[in-house]
Coordinates of C-alpha atoms in Angstrom, one line a residue:
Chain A
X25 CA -50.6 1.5 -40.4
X26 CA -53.5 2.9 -38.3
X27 CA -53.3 7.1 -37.7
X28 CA -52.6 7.1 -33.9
X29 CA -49.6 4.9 -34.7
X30 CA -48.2 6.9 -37.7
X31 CA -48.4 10.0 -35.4
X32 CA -46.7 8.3 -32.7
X33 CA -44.3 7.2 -34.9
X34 CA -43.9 10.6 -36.5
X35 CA -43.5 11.9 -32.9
X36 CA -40.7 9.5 -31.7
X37 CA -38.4 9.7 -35.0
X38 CA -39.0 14.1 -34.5
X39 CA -37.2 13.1 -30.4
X40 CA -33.8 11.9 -31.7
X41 CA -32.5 9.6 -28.5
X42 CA -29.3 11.3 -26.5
X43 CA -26.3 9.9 -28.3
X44 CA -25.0 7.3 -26.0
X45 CA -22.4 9.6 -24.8
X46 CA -22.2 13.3 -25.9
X47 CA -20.1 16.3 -26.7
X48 CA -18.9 18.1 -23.3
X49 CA -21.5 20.6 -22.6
X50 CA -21.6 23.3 -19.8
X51 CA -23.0 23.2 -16.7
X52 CA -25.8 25.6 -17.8
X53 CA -27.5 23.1 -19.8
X54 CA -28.1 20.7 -16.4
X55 CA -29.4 23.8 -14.9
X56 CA -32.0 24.8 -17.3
X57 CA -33.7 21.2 -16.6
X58 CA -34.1 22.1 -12.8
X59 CA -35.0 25.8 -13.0
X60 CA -38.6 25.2 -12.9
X61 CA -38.7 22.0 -10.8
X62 CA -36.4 22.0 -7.7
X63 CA -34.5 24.3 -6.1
X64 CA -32.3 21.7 -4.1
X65 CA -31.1 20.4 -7.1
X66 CA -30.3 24.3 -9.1
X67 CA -28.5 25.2 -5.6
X68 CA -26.4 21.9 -6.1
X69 CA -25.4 22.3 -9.5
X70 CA -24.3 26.5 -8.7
X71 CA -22.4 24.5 -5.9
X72 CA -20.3 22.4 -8.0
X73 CA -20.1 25.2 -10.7
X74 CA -18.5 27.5 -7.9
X75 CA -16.3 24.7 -6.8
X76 CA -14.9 24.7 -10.5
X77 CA -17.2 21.5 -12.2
X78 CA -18.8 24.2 -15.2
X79 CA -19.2 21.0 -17.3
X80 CA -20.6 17.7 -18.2
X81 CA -20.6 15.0 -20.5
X82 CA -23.4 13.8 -20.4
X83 CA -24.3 9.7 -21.5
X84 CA -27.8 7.8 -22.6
X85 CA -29.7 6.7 -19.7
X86 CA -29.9 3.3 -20.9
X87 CA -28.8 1.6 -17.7
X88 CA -25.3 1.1 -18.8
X89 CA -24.1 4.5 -18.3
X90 CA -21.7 3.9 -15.1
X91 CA -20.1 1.3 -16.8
X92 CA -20.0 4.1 -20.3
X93 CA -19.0 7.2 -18.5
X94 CA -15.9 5.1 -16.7
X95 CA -14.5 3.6 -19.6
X96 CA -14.6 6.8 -21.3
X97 CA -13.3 8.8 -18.7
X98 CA -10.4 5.7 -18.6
X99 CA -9.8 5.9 -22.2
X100 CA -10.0 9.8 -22.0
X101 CA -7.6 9.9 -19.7
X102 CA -4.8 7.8 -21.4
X103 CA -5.4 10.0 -24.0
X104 CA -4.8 13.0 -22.5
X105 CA -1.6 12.0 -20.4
X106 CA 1.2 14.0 -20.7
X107 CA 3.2 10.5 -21.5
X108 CA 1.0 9.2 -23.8
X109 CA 3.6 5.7 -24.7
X110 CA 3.9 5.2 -21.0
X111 CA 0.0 5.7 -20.1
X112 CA -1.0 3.0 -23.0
X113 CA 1.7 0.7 -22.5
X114 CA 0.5 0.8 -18.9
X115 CA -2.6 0.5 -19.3
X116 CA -2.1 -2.3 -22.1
X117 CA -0.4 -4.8 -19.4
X118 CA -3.2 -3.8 -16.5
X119 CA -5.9 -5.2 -19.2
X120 CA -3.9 -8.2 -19.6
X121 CA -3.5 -9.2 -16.5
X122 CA -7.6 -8.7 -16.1
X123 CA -7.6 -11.6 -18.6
X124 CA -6.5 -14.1 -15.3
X125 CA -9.5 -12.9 -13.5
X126 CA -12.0 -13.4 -16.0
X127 CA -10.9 -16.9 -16.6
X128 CA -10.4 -17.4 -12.8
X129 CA -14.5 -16.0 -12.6
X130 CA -15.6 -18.9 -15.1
X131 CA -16.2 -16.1 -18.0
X132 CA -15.2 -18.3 -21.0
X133 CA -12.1 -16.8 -23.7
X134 CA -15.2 -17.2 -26.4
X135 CA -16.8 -14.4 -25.1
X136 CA -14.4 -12.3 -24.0
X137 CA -11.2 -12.3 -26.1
X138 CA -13.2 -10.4 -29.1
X139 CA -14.7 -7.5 -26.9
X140 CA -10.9 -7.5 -24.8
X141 CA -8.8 -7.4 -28.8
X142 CA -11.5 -4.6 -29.7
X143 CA -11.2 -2.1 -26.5
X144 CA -7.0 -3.0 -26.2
X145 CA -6.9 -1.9 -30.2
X146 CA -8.5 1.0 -29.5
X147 CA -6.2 2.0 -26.4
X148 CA -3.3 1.2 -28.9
X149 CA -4.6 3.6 -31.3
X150 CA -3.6 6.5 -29.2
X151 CA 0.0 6.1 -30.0
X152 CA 0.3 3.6 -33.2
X153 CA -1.9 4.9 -36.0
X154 CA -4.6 2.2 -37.5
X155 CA -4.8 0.7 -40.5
X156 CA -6.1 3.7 -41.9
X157 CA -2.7 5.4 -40.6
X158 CA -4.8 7.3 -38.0
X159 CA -4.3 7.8 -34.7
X160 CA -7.2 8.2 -31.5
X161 CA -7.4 11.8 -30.9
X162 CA -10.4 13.7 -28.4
X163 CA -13.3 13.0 -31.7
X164 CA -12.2 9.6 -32.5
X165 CA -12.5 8.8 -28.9
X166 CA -16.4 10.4 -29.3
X167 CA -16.9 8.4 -32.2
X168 CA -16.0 5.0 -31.0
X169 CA -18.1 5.7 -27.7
X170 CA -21.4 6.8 -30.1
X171 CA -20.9 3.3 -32.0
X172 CA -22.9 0.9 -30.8
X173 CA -20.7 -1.8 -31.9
X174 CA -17.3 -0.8 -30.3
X175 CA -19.2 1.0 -27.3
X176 CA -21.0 -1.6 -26.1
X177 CA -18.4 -3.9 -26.5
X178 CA -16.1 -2.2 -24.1
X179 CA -19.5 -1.6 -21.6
X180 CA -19.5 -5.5 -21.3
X181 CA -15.7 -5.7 -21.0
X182 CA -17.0 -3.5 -17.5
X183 CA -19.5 -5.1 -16.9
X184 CA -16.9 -8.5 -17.1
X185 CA -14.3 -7.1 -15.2
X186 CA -16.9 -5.9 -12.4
X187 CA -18.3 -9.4 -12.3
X188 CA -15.3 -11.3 -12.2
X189 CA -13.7 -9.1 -9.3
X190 CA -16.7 -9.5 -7.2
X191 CA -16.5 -13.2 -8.1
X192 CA -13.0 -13.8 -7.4
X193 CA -12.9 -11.7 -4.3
X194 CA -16.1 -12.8 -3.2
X195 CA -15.6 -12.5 0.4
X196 CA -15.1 -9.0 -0.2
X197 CA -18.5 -8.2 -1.5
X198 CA -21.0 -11.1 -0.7
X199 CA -22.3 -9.2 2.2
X200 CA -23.6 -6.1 0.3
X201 CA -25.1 -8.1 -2.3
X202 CA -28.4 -6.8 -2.5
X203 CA -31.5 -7.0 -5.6
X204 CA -32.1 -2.9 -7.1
X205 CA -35.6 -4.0 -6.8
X206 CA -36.9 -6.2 -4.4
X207 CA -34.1 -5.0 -1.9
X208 CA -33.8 -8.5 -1.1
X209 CA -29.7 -9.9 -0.2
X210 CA -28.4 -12.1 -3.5
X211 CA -25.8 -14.4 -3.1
X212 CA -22.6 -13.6 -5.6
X213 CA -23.5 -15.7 -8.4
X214 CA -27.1 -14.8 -8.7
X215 CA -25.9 -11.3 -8.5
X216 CA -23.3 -11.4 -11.0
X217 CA -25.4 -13.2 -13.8
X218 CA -28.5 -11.3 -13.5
X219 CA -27.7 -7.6 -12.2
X220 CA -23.8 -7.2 -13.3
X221 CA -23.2 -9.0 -16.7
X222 CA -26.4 -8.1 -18.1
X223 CA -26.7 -4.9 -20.6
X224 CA -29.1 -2.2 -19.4
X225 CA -28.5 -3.0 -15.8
X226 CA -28.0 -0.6 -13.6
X227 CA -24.9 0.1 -11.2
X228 CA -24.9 0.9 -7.6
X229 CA -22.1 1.3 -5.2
X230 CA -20.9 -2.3 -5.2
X231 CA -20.6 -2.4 -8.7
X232 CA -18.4 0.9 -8.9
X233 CA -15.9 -0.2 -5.9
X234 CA -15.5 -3.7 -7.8
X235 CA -14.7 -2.0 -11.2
X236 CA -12.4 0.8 -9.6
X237 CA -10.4 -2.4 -7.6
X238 CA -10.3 -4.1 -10.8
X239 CA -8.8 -1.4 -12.9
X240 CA -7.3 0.4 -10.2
X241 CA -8.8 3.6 -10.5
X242 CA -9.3 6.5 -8.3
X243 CA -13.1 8.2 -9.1
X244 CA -15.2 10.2 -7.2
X245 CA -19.0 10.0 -7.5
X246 CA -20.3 13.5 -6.9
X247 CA -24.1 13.0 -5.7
X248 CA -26.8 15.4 -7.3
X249 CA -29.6 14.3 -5.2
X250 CA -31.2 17.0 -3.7
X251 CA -29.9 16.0 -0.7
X252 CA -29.1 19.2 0.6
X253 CA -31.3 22.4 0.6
X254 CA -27.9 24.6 0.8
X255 CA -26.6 23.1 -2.2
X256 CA -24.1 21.0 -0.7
X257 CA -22.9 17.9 -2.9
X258 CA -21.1 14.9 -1.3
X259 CA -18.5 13.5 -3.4
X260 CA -17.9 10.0 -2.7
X261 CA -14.1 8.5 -3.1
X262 CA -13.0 5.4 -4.5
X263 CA -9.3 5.0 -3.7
X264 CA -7.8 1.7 -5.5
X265 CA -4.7 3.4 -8.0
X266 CA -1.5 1.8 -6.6
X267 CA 0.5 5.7 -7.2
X268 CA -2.0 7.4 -4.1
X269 CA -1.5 10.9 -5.9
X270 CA -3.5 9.9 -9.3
X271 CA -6.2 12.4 -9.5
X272 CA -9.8 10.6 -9.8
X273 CA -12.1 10.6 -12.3
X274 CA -15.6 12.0 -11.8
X275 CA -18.9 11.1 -12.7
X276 CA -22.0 12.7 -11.6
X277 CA -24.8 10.8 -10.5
X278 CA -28.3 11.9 -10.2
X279 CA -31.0 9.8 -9.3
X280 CA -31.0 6.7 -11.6
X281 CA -28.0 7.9 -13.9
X282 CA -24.4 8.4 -14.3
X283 CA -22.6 11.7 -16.3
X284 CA -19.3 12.7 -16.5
X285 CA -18.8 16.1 -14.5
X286 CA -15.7 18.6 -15.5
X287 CA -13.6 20.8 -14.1
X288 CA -12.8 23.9 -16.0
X289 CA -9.2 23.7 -17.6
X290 CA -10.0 20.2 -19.0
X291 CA -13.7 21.4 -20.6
X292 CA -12.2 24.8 -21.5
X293 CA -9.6 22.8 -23.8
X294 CA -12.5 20.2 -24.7
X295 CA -14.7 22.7 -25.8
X296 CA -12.2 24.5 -27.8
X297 CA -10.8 21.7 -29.8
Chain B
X3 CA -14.9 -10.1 -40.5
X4 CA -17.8 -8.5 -38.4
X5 CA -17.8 -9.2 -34.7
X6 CA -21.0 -11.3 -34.7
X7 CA -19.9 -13.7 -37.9
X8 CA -16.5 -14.0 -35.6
X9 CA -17.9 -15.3 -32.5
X10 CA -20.7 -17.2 -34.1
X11 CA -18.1 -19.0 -35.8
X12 CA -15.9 -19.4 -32.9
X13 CA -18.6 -20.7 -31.1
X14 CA -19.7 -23.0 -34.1
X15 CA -16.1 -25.0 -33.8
X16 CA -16.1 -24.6 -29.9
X17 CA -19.5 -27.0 -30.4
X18 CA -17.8 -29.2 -32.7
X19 CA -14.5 -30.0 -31.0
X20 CA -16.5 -29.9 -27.9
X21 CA -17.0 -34.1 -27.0
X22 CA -18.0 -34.4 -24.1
X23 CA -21.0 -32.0 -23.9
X24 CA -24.0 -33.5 -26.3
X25 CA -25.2 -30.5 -27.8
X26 CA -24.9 -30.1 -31.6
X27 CA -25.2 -27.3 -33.5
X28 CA -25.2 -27.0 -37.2
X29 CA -26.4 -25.0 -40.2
X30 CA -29.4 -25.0 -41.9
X31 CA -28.9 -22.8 -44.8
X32 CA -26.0 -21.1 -46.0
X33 CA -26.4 -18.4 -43.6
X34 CA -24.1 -18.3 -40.0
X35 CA -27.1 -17.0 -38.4
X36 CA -29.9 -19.3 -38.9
X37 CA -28.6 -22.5 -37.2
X38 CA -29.9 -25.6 -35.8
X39 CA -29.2 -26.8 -32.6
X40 CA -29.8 -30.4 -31.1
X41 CA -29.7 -32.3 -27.6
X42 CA -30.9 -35.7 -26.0
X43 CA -34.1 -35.1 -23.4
X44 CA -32.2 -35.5 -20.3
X45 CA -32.6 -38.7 -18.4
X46 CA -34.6 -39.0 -15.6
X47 CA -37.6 -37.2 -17.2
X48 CA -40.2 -37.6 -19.8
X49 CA -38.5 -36.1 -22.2
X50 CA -36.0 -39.6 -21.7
X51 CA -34.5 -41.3 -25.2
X52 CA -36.3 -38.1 -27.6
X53 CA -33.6 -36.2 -29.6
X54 CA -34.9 -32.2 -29.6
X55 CA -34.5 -29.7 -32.2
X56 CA -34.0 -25.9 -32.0
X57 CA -34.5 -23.4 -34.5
X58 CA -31.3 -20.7 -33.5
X59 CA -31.8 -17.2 -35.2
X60 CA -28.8 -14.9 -34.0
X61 CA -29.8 -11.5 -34.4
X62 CA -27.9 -7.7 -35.6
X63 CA -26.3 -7.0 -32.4
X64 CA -25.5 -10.7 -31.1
X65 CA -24.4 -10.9 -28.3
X66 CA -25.3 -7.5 -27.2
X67 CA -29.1 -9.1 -27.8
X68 CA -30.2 -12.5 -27.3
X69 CA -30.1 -15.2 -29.6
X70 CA -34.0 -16.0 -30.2
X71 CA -34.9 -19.8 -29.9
X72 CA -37.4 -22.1 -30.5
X73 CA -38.5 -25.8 -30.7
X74 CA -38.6 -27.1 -34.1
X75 CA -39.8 -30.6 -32.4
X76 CA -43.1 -30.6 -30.4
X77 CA -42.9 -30.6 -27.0
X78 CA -45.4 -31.1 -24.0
X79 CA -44.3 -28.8 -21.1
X80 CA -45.5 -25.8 -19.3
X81 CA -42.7 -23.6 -20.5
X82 CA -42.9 -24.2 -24.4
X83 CA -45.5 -24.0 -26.8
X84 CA -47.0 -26.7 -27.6
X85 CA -48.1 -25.2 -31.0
X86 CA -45.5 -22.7 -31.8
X87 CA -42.3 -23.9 -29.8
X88 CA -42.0 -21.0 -28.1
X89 CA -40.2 -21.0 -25.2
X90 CA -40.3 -19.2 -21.8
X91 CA -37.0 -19.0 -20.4
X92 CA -35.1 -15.5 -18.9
X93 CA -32.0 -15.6 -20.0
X94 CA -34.0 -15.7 -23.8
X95 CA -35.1 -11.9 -22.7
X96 CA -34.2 -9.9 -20.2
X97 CA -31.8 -11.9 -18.2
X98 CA -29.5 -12.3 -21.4
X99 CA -26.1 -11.0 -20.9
X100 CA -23.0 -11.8 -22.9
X101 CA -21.6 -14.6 -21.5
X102 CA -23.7 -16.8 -22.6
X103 CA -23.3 -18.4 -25.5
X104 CA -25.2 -20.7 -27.8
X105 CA -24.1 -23.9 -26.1
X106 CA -24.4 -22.7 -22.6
X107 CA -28.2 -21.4 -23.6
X108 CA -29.1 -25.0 -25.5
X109 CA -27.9 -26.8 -21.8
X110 CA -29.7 -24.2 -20.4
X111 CA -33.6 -25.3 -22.4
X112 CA -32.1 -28.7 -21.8
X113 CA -32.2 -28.1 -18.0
X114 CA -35.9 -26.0 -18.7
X115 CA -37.3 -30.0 -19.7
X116 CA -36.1 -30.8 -15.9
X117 CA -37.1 -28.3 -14.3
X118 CA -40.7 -27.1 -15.4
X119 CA -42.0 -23.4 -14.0
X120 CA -45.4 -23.8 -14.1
X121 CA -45.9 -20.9 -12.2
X122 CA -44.4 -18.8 -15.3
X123 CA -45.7 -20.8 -17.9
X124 CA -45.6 -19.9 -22.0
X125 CA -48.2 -22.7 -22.6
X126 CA -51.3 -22.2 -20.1
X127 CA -53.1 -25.4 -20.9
X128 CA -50.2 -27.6 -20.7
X129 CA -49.2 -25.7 -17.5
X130 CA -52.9 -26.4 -15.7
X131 CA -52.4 -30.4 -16.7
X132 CA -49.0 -30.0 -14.9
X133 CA -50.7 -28.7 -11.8
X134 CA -53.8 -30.6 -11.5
X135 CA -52.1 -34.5 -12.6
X136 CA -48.5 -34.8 -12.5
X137 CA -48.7 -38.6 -13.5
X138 CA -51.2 -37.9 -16.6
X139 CA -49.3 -34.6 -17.5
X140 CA -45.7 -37.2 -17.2
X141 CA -47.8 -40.0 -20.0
X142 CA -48.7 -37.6 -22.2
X143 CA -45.1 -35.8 -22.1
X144 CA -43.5 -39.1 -22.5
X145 CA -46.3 -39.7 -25.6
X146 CA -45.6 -37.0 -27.4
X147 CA -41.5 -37.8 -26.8
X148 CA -42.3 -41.1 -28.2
X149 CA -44.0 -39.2 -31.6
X150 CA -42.3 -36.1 -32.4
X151 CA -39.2 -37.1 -30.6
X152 CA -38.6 -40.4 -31.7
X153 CA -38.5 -41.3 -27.6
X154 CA -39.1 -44.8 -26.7
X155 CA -42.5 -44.9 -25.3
X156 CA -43.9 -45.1 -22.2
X157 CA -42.1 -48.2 -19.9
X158 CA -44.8 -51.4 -20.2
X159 CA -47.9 -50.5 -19.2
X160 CA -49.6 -53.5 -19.4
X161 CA -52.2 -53.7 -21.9
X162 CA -52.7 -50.0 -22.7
X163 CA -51.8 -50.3 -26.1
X164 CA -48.6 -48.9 -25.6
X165 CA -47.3 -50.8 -29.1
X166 CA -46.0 -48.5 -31.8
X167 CA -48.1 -47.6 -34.6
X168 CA -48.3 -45.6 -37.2
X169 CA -51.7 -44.3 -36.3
X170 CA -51.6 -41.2 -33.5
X171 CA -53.9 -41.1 -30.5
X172 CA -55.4 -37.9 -30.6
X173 CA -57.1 -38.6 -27.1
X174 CA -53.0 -39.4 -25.7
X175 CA -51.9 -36.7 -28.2
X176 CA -54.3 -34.8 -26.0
X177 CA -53.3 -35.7 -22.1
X178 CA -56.7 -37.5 -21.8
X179 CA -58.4 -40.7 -20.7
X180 CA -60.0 -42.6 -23.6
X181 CA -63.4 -42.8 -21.7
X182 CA -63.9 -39.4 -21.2
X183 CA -63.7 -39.4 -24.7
X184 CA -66.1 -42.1 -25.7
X185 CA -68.5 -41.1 -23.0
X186 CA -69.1 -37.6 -24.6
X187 CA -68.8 -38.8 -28.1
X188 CA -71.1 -41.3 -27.5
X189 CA -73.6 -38.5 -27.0
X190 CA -73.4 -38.1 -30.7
X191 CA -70.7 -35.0 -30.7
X192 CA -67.9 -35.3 -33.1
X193 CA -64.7 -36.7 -31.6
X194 CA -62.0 -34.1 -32.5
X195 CA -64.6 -31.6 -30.7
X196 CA -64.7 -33.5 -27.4
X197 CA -61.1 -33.8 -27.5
X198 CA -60.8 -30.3 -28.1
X199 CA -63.1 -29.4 -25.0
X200 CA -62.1 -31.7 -22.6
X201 CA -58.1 -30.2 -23.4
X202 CA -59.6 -26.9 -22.8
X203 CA -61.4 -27.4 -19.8
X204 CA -58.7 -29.2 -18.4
X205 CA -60.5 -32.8 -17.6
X206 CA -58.2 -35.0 -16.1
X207 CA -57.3 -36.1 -12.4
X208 CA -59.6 -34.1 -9.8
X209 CA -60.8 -31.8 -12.0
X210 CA -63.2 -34.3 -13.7
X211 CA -65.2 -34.2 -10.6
X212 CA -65.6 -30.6 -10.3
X213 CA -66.4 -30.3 -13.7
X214 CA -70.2 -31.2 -14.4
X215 CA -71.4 -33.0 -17.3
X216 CA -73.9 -30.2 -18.4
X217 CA -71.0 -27.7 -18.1
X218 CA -69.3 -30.3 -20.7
X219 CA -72.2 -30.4 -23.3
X220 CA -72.7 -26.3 -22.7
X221 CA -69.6 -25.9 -24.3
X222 CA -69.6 -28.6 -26.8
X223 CA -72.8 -26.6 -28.0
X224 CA -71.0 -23.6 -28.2

């Protein structure tokens, strides 16, 4: 190996990538990474920290990080409810009913039965332990979100789901249909096979209404764009849960990427545990 | 059971029970994830009557990655390597998503012999024959169907010598006209290296008149 490539080498392995999604960290830590560059962005992120968001989780920017930060914040959630037999069991019947869509979309059982068994048996974990007699608690969740194996599995279970709703619904969507790149309108099944089910492909609002109406989720998208010179952040809804008063989940999204953003009480106990 | 090994296999039998589709996968070795798969040229083209052959490796993170193919048969078209077998193709790299599978990407290279790109080719030679003689680049496609493929041959031309034999035609092999050949040859340069030239400059249709003789001998002197 020549010298320029062993230092390069030597250089990347010393820069550990991000995990693909990480321990809750406070707000602070965002901060730091603007203090020098723009002040739009630091008044934004004191903004949400006074409105109570002092933390984020924070996910690889490997173009798959909507369809990360969702599932986790799905999964999270379950975990977390006070009712934790009715949350899975719920949840459990929701994923099975997916299954019509997918095979309504065209997406063959082949590949998607495996990644559905593996992301449903992890949901189950929460209340019946594994073989191991272990049950999904706050670091096993972590855990199976830093594997690539299970991780990614459940990203193209999102990625699925978000396909076959805009497929199956396609009036809904087919208007809005539009290439990241070229900015050019793509008809739904151009769309679907080469910006949805795709790894490393990144989602844009389309994508996150389809997934919310598919799982029924409420989320907000809270936009750290530097927008706003005073700091203010819009927060963009997505209203699909059938009971209106379910409180949303919310990511953060900065130019190019997804997070996770926090409100105190739930990073406060995070951070504790 | 890992997740790949489950789905390769799942996608193995699929193949199998599947009888109406005509793609065939199978093993080579003893290893679920170096496989062979198999399909007739599709009609209508000159890849017509050939039975193709693709080397399947499945790799770590199947089917988070894509399964990397190639030809193991030859094959003349602007999208393959003619020496290698490697193929240009999207869903092979970035285009790849889960839901494909092995069968559905073995229709897909069976749709790439229809359907040439030469705009995006893997093969740049092959890909200028393409453009500048659709009829020679169709012979020597069906030719080389006929030889590596076990294809029929090209449909009675009368008198070319179109009979089977054991012996190849490095000139057809080649995508050229036989005179070409045996003009430049007759200058005294060795035959393999005209055929080698005249490939390379592209000598066939309408190029041949934009193409001066000198320019030929310049590089045959190279």
């Amino acid at each position: 190996m020549s010298l320029c490539r062993l230092q390069q080498q030597l250089l990347s392995d010393s820069v550990p990538p991000r995990p693909l999604i990480d321990e809750i960290v406070p707000m602070s830590n965002l901060r730091e990474e603007y203090e020098n560059g723009s002040a739009a962005f630091v008044n934004q992120i004191d903004s949400l920290t006074a409105r109570g968001y002092d933390s984020v989780r924070r996910t690889r920017g490997d173009g798959d990080c909507f369809y990360r930060s969702l599932a986790f914040a799905y999964v999270e959630r379950i975990l977390q409810s006070p009712e934790p037999d009715f949350a899975v069991a719920s949840s459990v019947s929701a994923l099975a009913a997916t299954r019509d869509s997918l095979d309504k979309a065209g997406i063959d059982k082949i590949v998607y039965e495996d990644i559905y068994d593996e992301f449903v048996g992890l949901i189950s974990t929460i209340v019946q332990p594994n073989s191991a007699g272990k049950k999904l608690d706050s670091a096993g969740l972590l855990l199976a979100f830093q594997s690539p194996e299970m991780s990614n599995a459940v990203v193209v279970y999102m990625r699925f789901l978000t396909s076959a709703e805009i497929r199956v619904h396609r009036e809904n969507y087919e208007a809005f249909l539009i290439h990241p790149e070229t900015h050019e309108p793509m008809g739904v099944d151009a769309f679907c096979a080469n910006i949805v089910e795709p790894l490393g492909k990144e989602a844009d609002h389309v994508e996150i209404q389809a997934l919310c109406a598919a799982l029924q989720l409420n989320v907000d998208v809270a936009y750290l764009n530097g927008g706003s010179e005073e700091g203010v952040v819009d927060f963009i809804p997505f209203r699909y849960a059938s009971g209106s008063e379910s409180l949303p989940l919310v990511l953060l999204y900065r130019p190019g990427h997804y997070d996770l953003l926090i409100k105190g009480k739930q990073g406060e106990q995070e951070l504790r545990h | 059971m890992d997740a790949r090994l489950r789905r390769v296999n799942k996608e193995i039998a699929d193949c199998k029970n599947d009888k109406t589709s005509n793609i065939r996968i199978e093993l080579i070795d003893e290893s679920p994830f170096h496989l062979k798969g198999s399909f007739p040229g599709p009609d209508g083209t000159p890849y017509e009557g050939g039975h193709f052959e693709v080397d399947i490796v499945i790799p770590e993170s199947y089917p988070f990655q894509p399964v990397k193919m190639k030809f193991i048969t030859k094959v003349y078209h602007p999208n393959i390597s003619s020496a290698s077998g490697a193929i240009c193709l999207d869903i092979l790299k970035d285009a790849w998503s889960p839901v494909l599978t092995l069968k559905s990407t073995l229709i897909s290279l069976q749709s790439l012999l229809c359907s040439p790109e030469p705009n995006d080719p893997q093969d740049a030679e092959v890909a200028k024959h393409y453009s500048t003689s659709k009829s020679s680049f169709e012979d020597t496609a069906i030719y080389w169907t006929q030889i590596y493929a076990g294809g029929p041959g090209p449909k009675e031309k009368k008198g070319k010598g179109s009979s089977r034999s054991d012996v190849r035609d490095e000139v057809a092999i080649a995508g050229l006209e036989k005179a070409h050949v045996d003009q430049f040859e007759a200058l005294g340069f060795q035959r393999s290296k005209v055929i080698d030239v005249l490939r390379r400059l592209n000598y066939r249709g309408a190029n041949v008149a934009q193409i001066t003789d000198d320019r030929v001998v310049e590089e045959l002197l190279k």
